[in-house]
């Protein structure tokens, strides 16, 4: 059985609250709080209120500040104000800061107060009903899209899930206003791939090279993604983030026309980084060298944002060279000559298409040992290209 919506009256005058209890008993379900601190304590303690009616002048905290706090603690609560000070400045301040539904002057006739409270209760009903409907629609639509993506290509879906994890980790530190929006954009970023032929999709999942015409087709998939996502309620911003995910910071990239620099949506600038970061690491583990690799293309990313993300995500991994991106020489070598500290410029791939290590990684001792085992069982494409040497590089 659904709980009856309750109203909270807040005032520092105990006699006034007692009078309200006598006059309004049986009209609707309500509670009282003697002052703003008690009201906040009730809400923090788990009490749910459809409507909060607060006095303006109270000693510990005025009504504007109280209702502003109520709006943060209980966003669905409809707020109303009672005050003896009817000046315009107070009314404007109350409405702007406390999200006030109605504003009453004291003394307020019982009938006027009843009409106002009942209107607020109806407003709360509308808010919660719409929210429930949208949340159900949203959840169902996202479930369908993610299931389509996971069935379409598990490898691509896995990378999207990894990008979502990264987004969840960095959202707070970069001051992202709606973290759920950012994570969802990462998850749905590759949904435009549903328009691709199966052979292109397969090569994408395995990170195999594409022909120029095929790359152009893939490059335009954000348009398809935007079209799909924008049909879902409340996902207009997510659709735009996904559409701009390959827009470079200098204004190049896809789409060919549009904003540049910080005018590009923040979420799109994050995805621009994570799309490329996902290509140079095989796991959620991110180290400093991965960001050093991204910095080789400074026009592509928001470098200030890149720095913030690195501070949150990058960890120290002793199996990697801890120095800056190496400025050594490049060599084409056979696998038997591979050394710890070499920086891969090409994938290490078996002749039957299995990628053992992706380019953009430093070679660790553990990886060399693993590679030696695989060499006994498989044939690899050789030679491979590495960067060797530079400041502090091992070898």
Coordinates of C-alpha atoms in Angstrom, one line a residue:
X1 CA 0.0 0.0 0.0
X2 CA 1.4 3.4 -1.0
X3 CA 2.2 5.7 1.9
X4 CA 0.1 8.9 2.2
X5 CA 2.1 12.0 1.2
X6 CA 3.0 14.1 4.3
X7 CA 3.4 17.8 4.8
X8 CA 6.1 19.4 7.1
X9 CA 5.4 22.7 8.8
X10 CA 8.5 24.5 10.2
X11 CA 8.4 27.5 12.5
X12 CA 10.3 28.6 15.7
X13 CA 7.0 29.6 17.3
X14 CA 5.7 26.5 19.2
X15 CA 2.3 28.1 19.9
X16 CA 1.9 28.7 16.2
X17 CA 2.7 25.0 15.4
X18 CA 0.2 23.9 18.1
X19 CA -2.5 26.1 16.5
X20 CA -1.8 24.5 13.1
X21 CA -2.1 21.1 14.6
X22 CA -5.6 21.9 16.0
X23 CA -6.9 23.7 12.9
X24 CA -5.6 21.3 10.2
X25 CA -6.0 18.0 12.0
X26 CA -7.8 15.6 9.6
X27 CA -7.3 17.8 6.5
X28 CA -4.1 15.9 5.4
X29 CA -1.2 14.0 6.9
X30 CA 1.4 16.4 8.4
X31 CA 4.3 16.8 10.8
X32 CA 5.8 19.8 12.5
X33 CA 9.4 20.9 13.3
X34 CA 10.3 23.5 15.9
X35 CA 12.9 25.4 13.9
X36 CA 15.0 24.6 10.8
X37 CA 17.6 22.4 12.5
X38 CA 14.9 20.0 13.7
X39 CA 13.4 20.0 10.2
X40 CA 16.8 19.1 8.6
X41 CA 17.4 16.4 11.2
X42 CA 14.0 14.8 10.4
X43 CA 14.8 14.7 6.6
X44 CA 18.3 13.4 7.1
X45 CA 16.9 10.8 9.4
X46 CA 14.8 9.4 6.5
X47 CA 11.5 11.2 6.9
X48 CA 9.8 11.8 3.5
X49 CA 7.8 14.9 2.9
X50 CA 5.8 15.8 -0.2
X51 CA 5.5 19.4 0.9
X52 CA 7.5 21.6 3.2
X53 CA 6.0 24.9 4.5
X54 CA 8.6 27.1 6.3
X55 CA 8.5 30.4 8.2
X56 CA 10.9 33.0 6.8
X57 CA 12.2 34.6 10.0
X58 CA 13.9 32.0 12.3
X59 CA 16.9 32.5 14.5
X60 CA 19.2 29.6 13.6
X61 CA 18.6 29.7 9.9
X62 CA 16.2 31.7 7.8
X63 CA 13.5 30.1 5.6
X64 CA 15.4 30.7 2.3
X65 CA 18.4 28.9 3.6
X66 CA 16.3 26.1 5.1
X67 CA 14.3 25.5 1.9
X68 CA 17.5 25.6 -0.2
X69 CA 18.8 22.8 2.0
X70 CA 15.5 20.9 1.7
X71 CA 15.8 21.2 -2.1
X72 CA 19.2 19.5 -1.9
X73 CA 18.3 16.8 0.6
X74 CA 14.9 16.0 -0.9
X75 CA 14.6 17.3 -4.5
X76 CA 11.1 16.1 -5.0
X77 CA 9.7 18.0 -2.0
X78 CA 7.5 21.0 -3.0
X79 CA 8.6 24.0 -0.9
X80 CA 6.3 26.9 0.3
X81 CA 7.1 29.9 2.4
X82 CA 5.2 31.8 5.1
X83 CA 6.4 35.2 6.2
X84 CA 5.4 38.4 7.8
X85 CA 7.9 40.3 5.7
X86 CA 6.2 40.7 2.3
X87 CA 8.8 42.9 0.6
X88 CA 9.7 42.0 -3.0
X89 CA 13.4 41.3 -2.3
X90 CA 12.5 38.6 0.2
X91 CA 10.0 37.0 -2.2
X92 CA 12.5 37.0 -5.1
X93 CA 15.3 35.6 -2.9
X94 CA 13.0 32.9 -1.6
X95 CA 11.9 31.8 -5.0
X96 CA 15.4 31.8 -6.6
X97 CA 17.3 30.1 -3.8
X98 CA 14.8 27.8 -2.3
X99 CA 12.8 26.7 -5.3
X100 CA 9.6 28.0 -3.8
X101 CA 6.3 26.8 -5.2
X102 CA 4.1 29.4 -3.4
X103 CA 4.7 32.4 -1.1
X104 CA 2.2 33.3 1.6
X105 CA 2.0 36.4 3.9
X106 CA 1.4 36.0 7.6
X107 CA -1.1 35.8 9.0
X108 CA -2.5 33.4 6.5
X109 CA -6.2 32.3 6.5
X110 CA -6.7 28.6 7.0
X111 CA -8.7 28.3 3.7
X112 CA -5.9 30.0 1.7
X113 CA -3.3 27.7 3.3
X114 CA -5.4 24.6 2.6
X115 CA -5.8 25.6 -1.0
X116 CA -2.0 26.2 -1.3
X117 CA -1.0 22.9 0.4
X118 CA -3.5 20.9 -1.7
X119 CA -2.0 22.5 -4.9
X120 CA 1.5 21.6 -3.7
X121 CA 0.4 18.0 -3.0
X122 CA -0.9 17.8 -6.6
X123 CA 2.3 19.3 -7.9
X124 CA 4.3 16.6 -6.0
X125 CA 2.1 13.9 -7.4
X126 CA 2.8 15.2 -10.9
X127 CA 6.5 15.4 -10.3
X128 CA 6.9 11.9 -8.9
X129 CA 4.6 10.3 -11.5
X130 CA 6.5 11.9 -14.4
X131 CA 9.8 10.9 -12.8
X132 CA 8.7 7.3 -12.4
X133 CA 7.5 7.1 -15.9
X134 CA 10.7 8.7 -17.4
X135 CA 13.0 6.5 -15.2
X136 CA 11.1 3.3 -16.3
X137 CA 11.3 4.4 -20.0
X138 CA 14.9 5.4 -19.6
X139 CA 16.0 2.2 -17.9
X140 CA 14.1 0.1 -20.5
X141 CA 15.5 1.9 -23.5
X142 CA 19.1 1.8 -22.1
X143 CA 18.7 -1.9 -21.4
X144 CA 17.7 -2.6 -25.0
X145 CA 20.6 -0.6 -26.4
X146 CA 23.2 -2.1 -24.2
X147 CA 22.0 -5.6 -24.9
X148 CA 22.0 -4.9 -28.6
X149 CA 25.6 -3.7 -28.3
X150 CA 26.8 -6.6 -26.2
X151 CA 25.3 -9.1 -28.6
X152 CA 26.7 -7.2 -31.6
X153 CA 30.3 -7.3 -30.5
X154 CA 31.3 -8.3 -26.9
X155 CA 34.8 -6.9 -27.4
X156 CA 33.6 -3.5 -28.3
X157 CA 31.0 -3.6 -25.5
X158 CA 33.7 -4.6 -23.1
X159 CA 35.7 -1.5 -24.0
X160 CA 32.6 0.7 -23.5
X161 CA 32.1 -0.8 -20.1
X162 CA 35.8 0.0 -19.2
X163 CA 35.4 3.6 -20.4
X164 CA 32.3 3.9 -18.2
X165 CA 34.3 2.7 -15.2
X166 CA 36.9 5.4 -15.9
X167 CA 34.2 8.0 -16.2
X168 CA 32.7 7.0 -12.9
X169 CA 36.1 7.4 -11.3
X170 CA 37.0 10.8 -12.7
X171 CA 33.5 12.6 -12.8
X172 CA 33.8 14.2 -9.4
X173 CA 37.4 15.4 -9.7
X174 CA 36.7 17.2 -13.0
X175 CA 33.5 18.8 -11.6
X176 CA 31.1 17.0 -14.0
X177 CA 27.6 18.2 -13.0
X178 CA 25.7 15.0 -13.8
X179 CA 28.0 12.0 -13.4
X180 CA 25.3 9.5 -14.5
X181 CA 25.2 11.3 -17.9
X182 CA 28.9 11.0 -18.5
X183 CA 29.0 7.3 -17.6
X184 CA 26.0 6.6 -19.8
X185 CA 27.6 8.5 -22.7
X186 CA 30.6 6.3 -22.4
X187 CA 28.5 3.1 -22.4
X188 CA 26.5 4.2 -25.4
X189 CA 29.3 5.8 -27.3
X190 CA 29.8 2.9 -29.8
X191 CA 26.0 2.2 -30.3
X192 CA 26.3 3.7 -33.8
X193 CA 28.3 0.6 -34.8
X194 CA 24.9 -1.2 -35.3
X195 CA 25.0 0.4 -38.8
X196 CA 28.3 -1.3 -39.8
X197 CA 28.7 -4.4 -42.0
X198 CA 29.7 -7.5 -40.0
X199 CA 33.2 -7.8 -41.5
X200 CA 34.1 -4.2 -40.5
X201 CA 32.6 -4.7 -37.1
X202 CA 34.7 -7.8 -36.6
X203 CA 37.9 -6.1 -37.6
X204 CA 37.1 -3.2 -35.3
X205 CA 36.6 -5.5 -32.3
X206 CA 40.0 -7.1 -33.0
X207 CA 41.6 -3.7 -33.7
X208 CA 42.7 -4.8 -37.2
X209 CA 43.5 -2.1 -39.8
X210 CA 40.7 -0.8 -42.0
X211 CA 40.7 0.6 -45.6
X212 CA 40.3 4.4 -46.0
X213 CA 36.7 4.1 -47.2
X214 CA 35.9 1.8 -44.3
X215 CA 37.5 4.2 -41.8
X216 CA 35.3 7.0 -43.2
X217 CA 32.2 4.8 -42.7
X218 CA 33.2 4.1 -39.0
X219 CA 34.1 7.8 -38.5
X220 CA 30.4 8.7 -39.2
X221 CA 28.9 6.3 -36.8
X222 CA 28.4 9.0 -34.1
X223 CA 25.6 10.4 -36.3
X224 CA 23.8 7.1 -36.1
X225 CA 24.3 7.0 -32.4
X226 CA 23.0 10.5 -31.9
X227 CA 19.9 9.6 -33.9
X228 CA 19.2 6.5 -31.7
X229 CA 19.9 8.1 -28.3
X230 CA 18.1 11.4 -28.9
X231 CA 14.8 9.5 -29.2
X232 CA 15.0 8.6 -25.5
X233 CA 13.6 11.0 -22.9
X234 CA 16.2 13.1 -21.0
X235 CA 19.1 11.8 -23.1
X236 CA 19.5 14.8 -25.4
X237 CA 22.8 15.8 -23.7
X238 CA 24.1 12.3 -23.9
X239 CA 23.2 12.2 -27.6
X240 CA 25.2 15.4 -28.2
X241 CA 28.2 14.1 -26.1
X242 CA 28.3 10.9 -28.2
X243 CA 28.0 12.9 -31.5
X244 CA 31.0 15.0 -30.6
X245 CA 33.2 12.2 -29.2
X246 CA 35.7 12.5 -32.1
X247 CA 35.8 16.3 -32.3
X248 CA 39.4 17.4 -31.7
X249 CA 40.2 20.2 -29.3
X250 CA 41.6 22.3 -32.2
X251 CA 38.4 22.0 -34.1
X252 CA 39.4 19.2 -36.5
X253 CA 38.0 15.7 -36.5
X254 CA 34.3 14.7 -36.7
X255 CA 32.0 16.4 -37.3
X256 CA 33.9 18.7 -39.6
X257 CA 32.0 21.8 -38.5
X258 CA 31.1 22.7 -34.9
X259 CA 32.7 24.0 -31.7
X260 CA 36.3 23.8 -30.7
X261 CA 38.3 24.1 -27.5
X262 CA 36.2 24.3 -24.3
X263 CA 33.1 25.0 -26.3
X264 CA 33.1 21.3 -27.1
X265 CA 30.9 19.5 -24.5
X266 CA 33.0 18.5 -21.5
X267 CA 31.7 14.9 -21.8
X268 CA 32.8 14.8 -25.5
X269 CA 36.3 16.0 -24.5
X270 CA 36.4 13.2 -21.9
X271 CA 35.4 10.5 -24.4
X272 CA 37.9 11.9 -26.9
X273 CA 40.6 11.0 -24.4
X274 CA 39.1 7.6 -23.3
X275 CA 38.5 6.4 -26.8
X276 CA 42.2 6.7 -27.5
X277 CA 43.3 5.5 -24.1
X278 CA 41.2 2.3 -24.6
X279 CA 43.3 1.6 -27.7
X280 CA 46.6 1.6 -25.9
X281 CA 45.8 -0.4 -22.8
X282 CA 44.2 -3.9 -22.5
X283 CA 42.8 -3.5 -19.0
X284 CA 41.4 -0.9 -16.6
X285 CA 45.0 -0.4 -15.3
X286 CA 46.3 3.0 -16.6
X287 CA 49.9 4.1 -16.0
X288 CA 51.7 7.4 -16.7
X289 CA 53.2 6.2 -19.9
X290 CA 49.7 5.8 -21.5
X291 CA 49.2 9.5 -20.9
X292 CA 52.6 10.3 -22.3
X293 CA 51.6 8.5 -25.4
X294 CA 48.4 10.6 -25.7
X295 CA 50.4 13.8 -25.2
X296 CA 52.2 13.2 -28.5
X297 CA 49.0 14.5 -30.2
X298 CA 48.4 17.7 -28.2
X299 CA 45.9 19.2 -30.7
X300 CA 43.5 16.3 -30.3
X301 CA 42.8 16.7 -26.5
X302 CA 42.0 19.2 -23.8
X303 CA 45.4 19.0 -22.2
X304 CA 44.2 20.6 -18.9
X305 CA 41.5 17.9 -18.7
X306 CA 44.0 15.2 -19.6
X307 CA 46.2 16.3 -16.6
X308 CA 43.2 16.1 -14.3
X309 CA 42.2 12.7 -15.5
X310 CA 45.8 11.4 -15.2
X311 CA 46.0 12.5 -11.6
X312 CA 43.0 10.3 -10.8
X313 CA 43.5 7.3 -13.0
X314 CA 47.3 6.8 -13.5
X315 CA 49.0 4.4 -11.1
X316 CA 52.6 3.4 -10.6
X317 CA 53.3 0.0 -12.2
X318 CA 56.9 -1.2 -11.5
X319 CA 56.8 -3.4 -14.6
X320 CA 56.8 -0.3 -16.7
X321 CA 59.5 2.3 -17.4
X322 CA 58.8 5.2 -15.0
X323 CA 60.4 7.8 -17.2
X324 CA 58.7 10.2 -19.7
X325 CA 57.8 9.1 -23.2
X326 CA 61.1 7.8 -24.7
X327 CA 62.8 9.8 -27.4
X328 CA 65.0 7.0 -28.5
X329 CA 65.4 5.4 -31.9
X330 CA 62.9 3.2 -33.7
X331 CA 63.8 -0.4 -34.8
X332 CA 62.2 -3.2 -36.7
X333 CA 63.1 -6.3 -34.7
X334 CA 62.3 -10.0 -34.4
X335 CA 60.6 -11.1 -31.2
X336 CA 63.7 -13.0 -30.0
X337 CA 65.5 -9.6 -29.8
X338 CA 62.7 -7.9 -27.8
X339 CA 64.0 -6.3 -24.5
X340 CA 62.3 -5.1 -21.3
X341 CA 61.6 -1.4 -21.7
X342 CA 61.0 -1.5 -25.4
X343 CA 58.0 0.6 -26.4
X344 CA 55.7 -1.2 -28.9
X345 CA 54.8 0.8 -32.0
X346 CA 53.0 -2.2 -33.6
X347 CA 50.8 -5.0 -32.2
X348 CA 52.3 -8.4 -31.4
X349 CA 50.0 -10.6 -33.3
X350 CA 49.9 -14.4 -34.1
X351 CA 49.5 -15.4 -37.8
X352 CA 45.9 -16.6 -37.0
X353 CA 44.9 -13.1 -35.8
X354 CA 45.3 -13.3 -32.0
X355 CA 46.7 -10.1 -30.6
X356 CA 48.9 -10.9 -27.6
X357 CA 50.1 -7.3 -26.9
X358 CA 48.8 -4.1 -28.4
X359 CA 50.9 -1.1 -29.5
X360 CA 51.4 1.7 -27.1
X361 CA 52.7 -0.4 -24.3
X362 CA 56.1 -0.8 -22.7
X363 CA 57.4 -4.4 -22.5
X364 CA 57.8 -5.8 -19.0
X365 CA 59.8 -8.9 -17.9
X366 CA 56.6 -10.7 -17.2
X367 CA 55.3 -10.0 -20.7
X368 CA 58.6 -11.3 -22.3
X369 CA 58.3 -14.5 -20.4
X370 CA 54.7 -14.9 -21.5
X371 CA 55.7 -14.2 -25.1
X372 CA 58.4 -16.9 -25.0
X373 CA 55.8 -19.4 -23.9
X374 CA 53.4 -18.4 -26.7
X375 CA 56.3 -18.6 -29.3
X376 CA 56.5 -22.3 -28.6
X377 CA 52.9 -22.8 -29.6
X378 CA 52.2 -20.1 -32.3
X379 CA 53.8 -18.3 -35.2
X380 CA 53.8 -14.5 -35.0
X381 CA 53.9 -11.7 -37.6
X382 CA 57.5 -10.5 -37.6
X383 CA 59.4 -8.2 -37.5
X384 CA 57.7 -5.7 -35.2
X385 CA 58.5 -2.1 -34.7
X386 CA 59.6 -0.7 -31.3
X387 CA 61.1 2.5 -29.9
X388 CA 64.2 1.8 -27.9
X389 CA 66.4 4.0 -25.7
X390 CA 65.8 7.6 -24.7
X391 CA 66.2 9.1 -21.3
X392 CA 66.2 6.4 -18.6
X393 CA 64.8 3.6 -20.9
X394 CA 65.9 0.2 -19.9
X395 CA 67.9 -2.0 -22.3

